[in-house]
């Protein structure tokens, strides 16, 4: 599978899981993974998913506009930039978002998000 197809498949899986059942994201994290959200560090797959499921909205729908991918590093890593719209249940207008996924053999910078009208947060996941 070429890198663009792999990136698109991952993005589709990540956001469809996030939208339908955030707890299902647990398989994308490991015990060594770390999430930093608004300055608070959370480590471990279960703790990270607990943080994601505690976000102030319960239902949402991501609409992906772009998925751009490029190789990163000699170990076959990838940098993936995603942008789109986030529709929250009960809200009339969608929010704009962008997210960066960076994967290499030694670490994964999983999320750098900006949701319009929501706090900006950075999430670093380290394996």
GROMACS .gro file of C-alpha atoms in nm:
model
  127
    1UNK     CA    1   0.000   0.000   0.000
    2UNK     CA    2   0.143   0.339  -0.092
    3UNK     CA    3   0.187   0.602   0.185
    4UNK     CA    4  -0.107   0.818   0.069
    5UNK     CA    5  -0.345   0.521   0.074
    6UNK     CA    6  -0.214   0.412   0.414
    7UNK     CA    7  -0.255   0.765   0.555
    8UNK     CA    8  -0.610   0.795   0.421
    9UNK     CA    9  -0.703   0.453   0.560
   10UNK     CA   10  -0.562   0.544   0.903
   11UNK     CA   11  -0.739   0.882   0.906
   12UNK     CA   12  -1.069   0.724   0.805
   13UNK     CA   13  -1.034   0.461   1.078
   14UNK     CA   14  -0.926   0.712   1.345
   15UNK     CA   15  -1.208   0.960   1.289
   16UNK     CA   16  -1.486   0.707   1.230
   17UNK     CA   17  -1.382   0.540   1.557
   18UNK     CA   18  -1.356   0.875   1.737
   19UNK     CA   19  -1.704   0.974   1.617
   20UNK     CA   20  -1.876   0.642   1.691
   21UNK     CA   21  -1.694   0.512   1.999
   22UNK     CA   22  -1.395   0.704   2.138
   23UNK     CA   23  -1.321   0.415   2.374
   24UNK     CA   24  -1.242   0.210   2.062
   25UNK     CA   25  -0.930   0.423   2.007
   26UNK     CA   26  -0.757   0.229   2.287
   27UNK     CA   27  -0.600  -0.009   2.033
   28UNK     CA   28  -0.416   0.283   1.868
   29UNK     CA   29  -0.224   0.359   2.188
   30UNK     CA   30   0.023   0.162   2.397
   31UNK     CA   31   0.107   0.170   2.768
   32UNK     CA   32   0.409   0.390   2.688
   33UNK     CA   33   0.199   0.637   2.485
   34UNK     CA   34   0.164   0.989   2.621
   35UNK     CA   35  -0.100   1.251   2.549
   36UNK     CA   36  -0.045   1.615   2.642
   37UNK     CA   37  -0.370   1.811   2.646
   38UNK     CA   38  -0.377   2.174   2.757
   39UNK     CA   39  -0.053   2.123   2.951
   40UNK     CA   40  -0.170   1.805   3.126
   41UNK     CA   41   0.024   1.487   3.050
   42UNK     CA   42  -0.164   1.157   3.037
   43UNK     CA   43   0.021   0.829   2.989
   44UNK     CA   44  -0.104   0.486   2.891
   45UNK     CA   45  -0.371   0.371   2.651
   46UNK     CA   46  -0.649   0.344   2.911
   47UNK     CA   47  -0.574   0.686   3.062
   48UNK     CA   48  -0.555   0.852   2.720
   49UNK     CA   49  -0.889   0.708   2.615
   50UNK     CA   50  -1.038   0.819   2.948
   51UNK     CA   51  -0.919   1.172   2.868
   52UNK     CA   52  -1.063   1.161   2.515
   53UNK     CA   53  -1.397   1.028   2.638
   54UNK     CA   54  -1.415   1.308   2.897
   55UNK     CA   55  -1.407   1.586   2.636
   56UNK     CA   56  -1.699   1.828   2.681
   57UNK     CA   57  -1.898   1.689   2.387
   58UNK     CA   58  -2.043   1.340   2.360
   59UNK     CA   59  -2.145   1.324   1.996
   60UNK     CA   60  -1.963   1.464   1.695
   61UNK     CA   61  -1.905   1.404   1.327
   62UNK     CA   62  -1.571   1.478   1.157
   63UNK     CA   63  -1.586   1.577   0.791
   64UNK     CA   64  -1.243   1.540   0.635
   65UNK     CA   65  -1.146   1.799   0.374
   66UNK     CA   66  -0.777   1.722   0.316
   67UNK     CA   67  -0.530   1.445   0.397
   68UNK     CA   68  -0.173   1.526   0.298
   69UNK     CA   69   0.106   1.277   0.358
   70UNK     CA   70   0.482   1.278   0.318
   71UNK     CA   71   0.766   1.046   0.424
   72UNK     CA   72   0.942   1.138   0.748
   73UNK     CA   73   1.282   1.006   0.849
   74UNK     CA   74   1.491   0.714   0.732
   75UNK     CA   75   1.292   0.452   0.925
   76UNK     CA   76   0.982   0.479   0.707
   77UNK     CA   77   0.786   0.725   0.920
   78UNK     CA   78   0.506   0.942   0.788
   79UNK     CA   79   0.380   1.294   0.848
   80UNK     CA   80   0.006   1.331   0.788
   81UNK     CA   81  -0.182   1.661   0.791
   82UNK     CA   82  -0.560   1.648   0.819
   83UNK     CA   83  -0.808   1.933   0.802
   84UNK     CA   84  -1.183   1.944   0.800
   85UNK     CA   85  -1.500   2.027   0.985
   86UNK     CA   86  -1.623   1.905   1.321
   87UNK     CA   87  -1.999   1.906   1.370
   88UNK     CA   88  -2.107   1.883   1.733
   89UNK     CA   89  -2.451   1.752   1.822
   90UNK     CA   90  -2.694   2.035   1.880
   91UNK     CA   91  -2.470   2.300   1.720
   92UNK     CA   92  -2.582   2.481   1.407
   93UNK     CA   93  -2.235   2.557   1.268
   94UNK     CA   94  -1.946   2.317   1.220
   95UNK     CA   95  -1.606   2.393   1.372
   96UNK     CA   96  -1.288   2.394   1.162
   97UNK     CA   97  -1.011   2.161   1.275
   98UNK     CA   98  -0.664   2.054   1.174
   99UNK     CA   99  -0.458   1.767   1.307
  100UNK     CA  100  -0.109   1.637   1.246
  101UNK     CA  101  -0.004   1.275   1.283
  102UNK     CA  102   0.370   1.201   1.277
  103UNK     CA  103   0.488   0.845   1.298
  104UNK     CA  104   0.847   0.721   1.310
  105UNK     CA  105   1.012   0.410   1.445
  106UNK     CA  106   1.093   0.576   1.780
  107UNK     CA  107   0.796   0.801   1.851
  108UNK     CA  108   0.455   0.903   1.737
  109UNK     CA  109   0.343   1.263   1.759
  110UNK     CA  110  -0.018   1.173   1.730
  111UNK     CA  111  -0.219   1.489   1.753
  112UNK     CA  112  -0.174   1.860   1.715
  113UNK     CA  113  -0.528   1.989   1.702
  114UNK     CA  114  -0.698   2.321   1.675
  115UNK     CA  115  -1.073   2.328   1.705
  116UNK     CA  116  -1.231   2.665   1.634
  117UNK     CA  117  -1.426   2.782   1.942
  118UNK     CA  118  -1.267   2.505   2.150
  119UNK     CA  119  -0.939   2.534   2.340
  120UNK     CA  120  -0.626   2.461   2.142
  121UNK     CA  121  -0.446   2.150   2.254
  122UNK     CA  122  -0.137   1.955   2.167
  123UNK     CA  123  -0.116   1.584   2.216
  124UNK     CA  124   0.212   1.399   2.202
  125UNK     CA  125   0.201   1.024   2.202
  126UNK     CA  126   0.534   0.850   2.261
  127UNK     CA  127   0.595   0.480   2.213
   0.00000   0.00000   0.00000
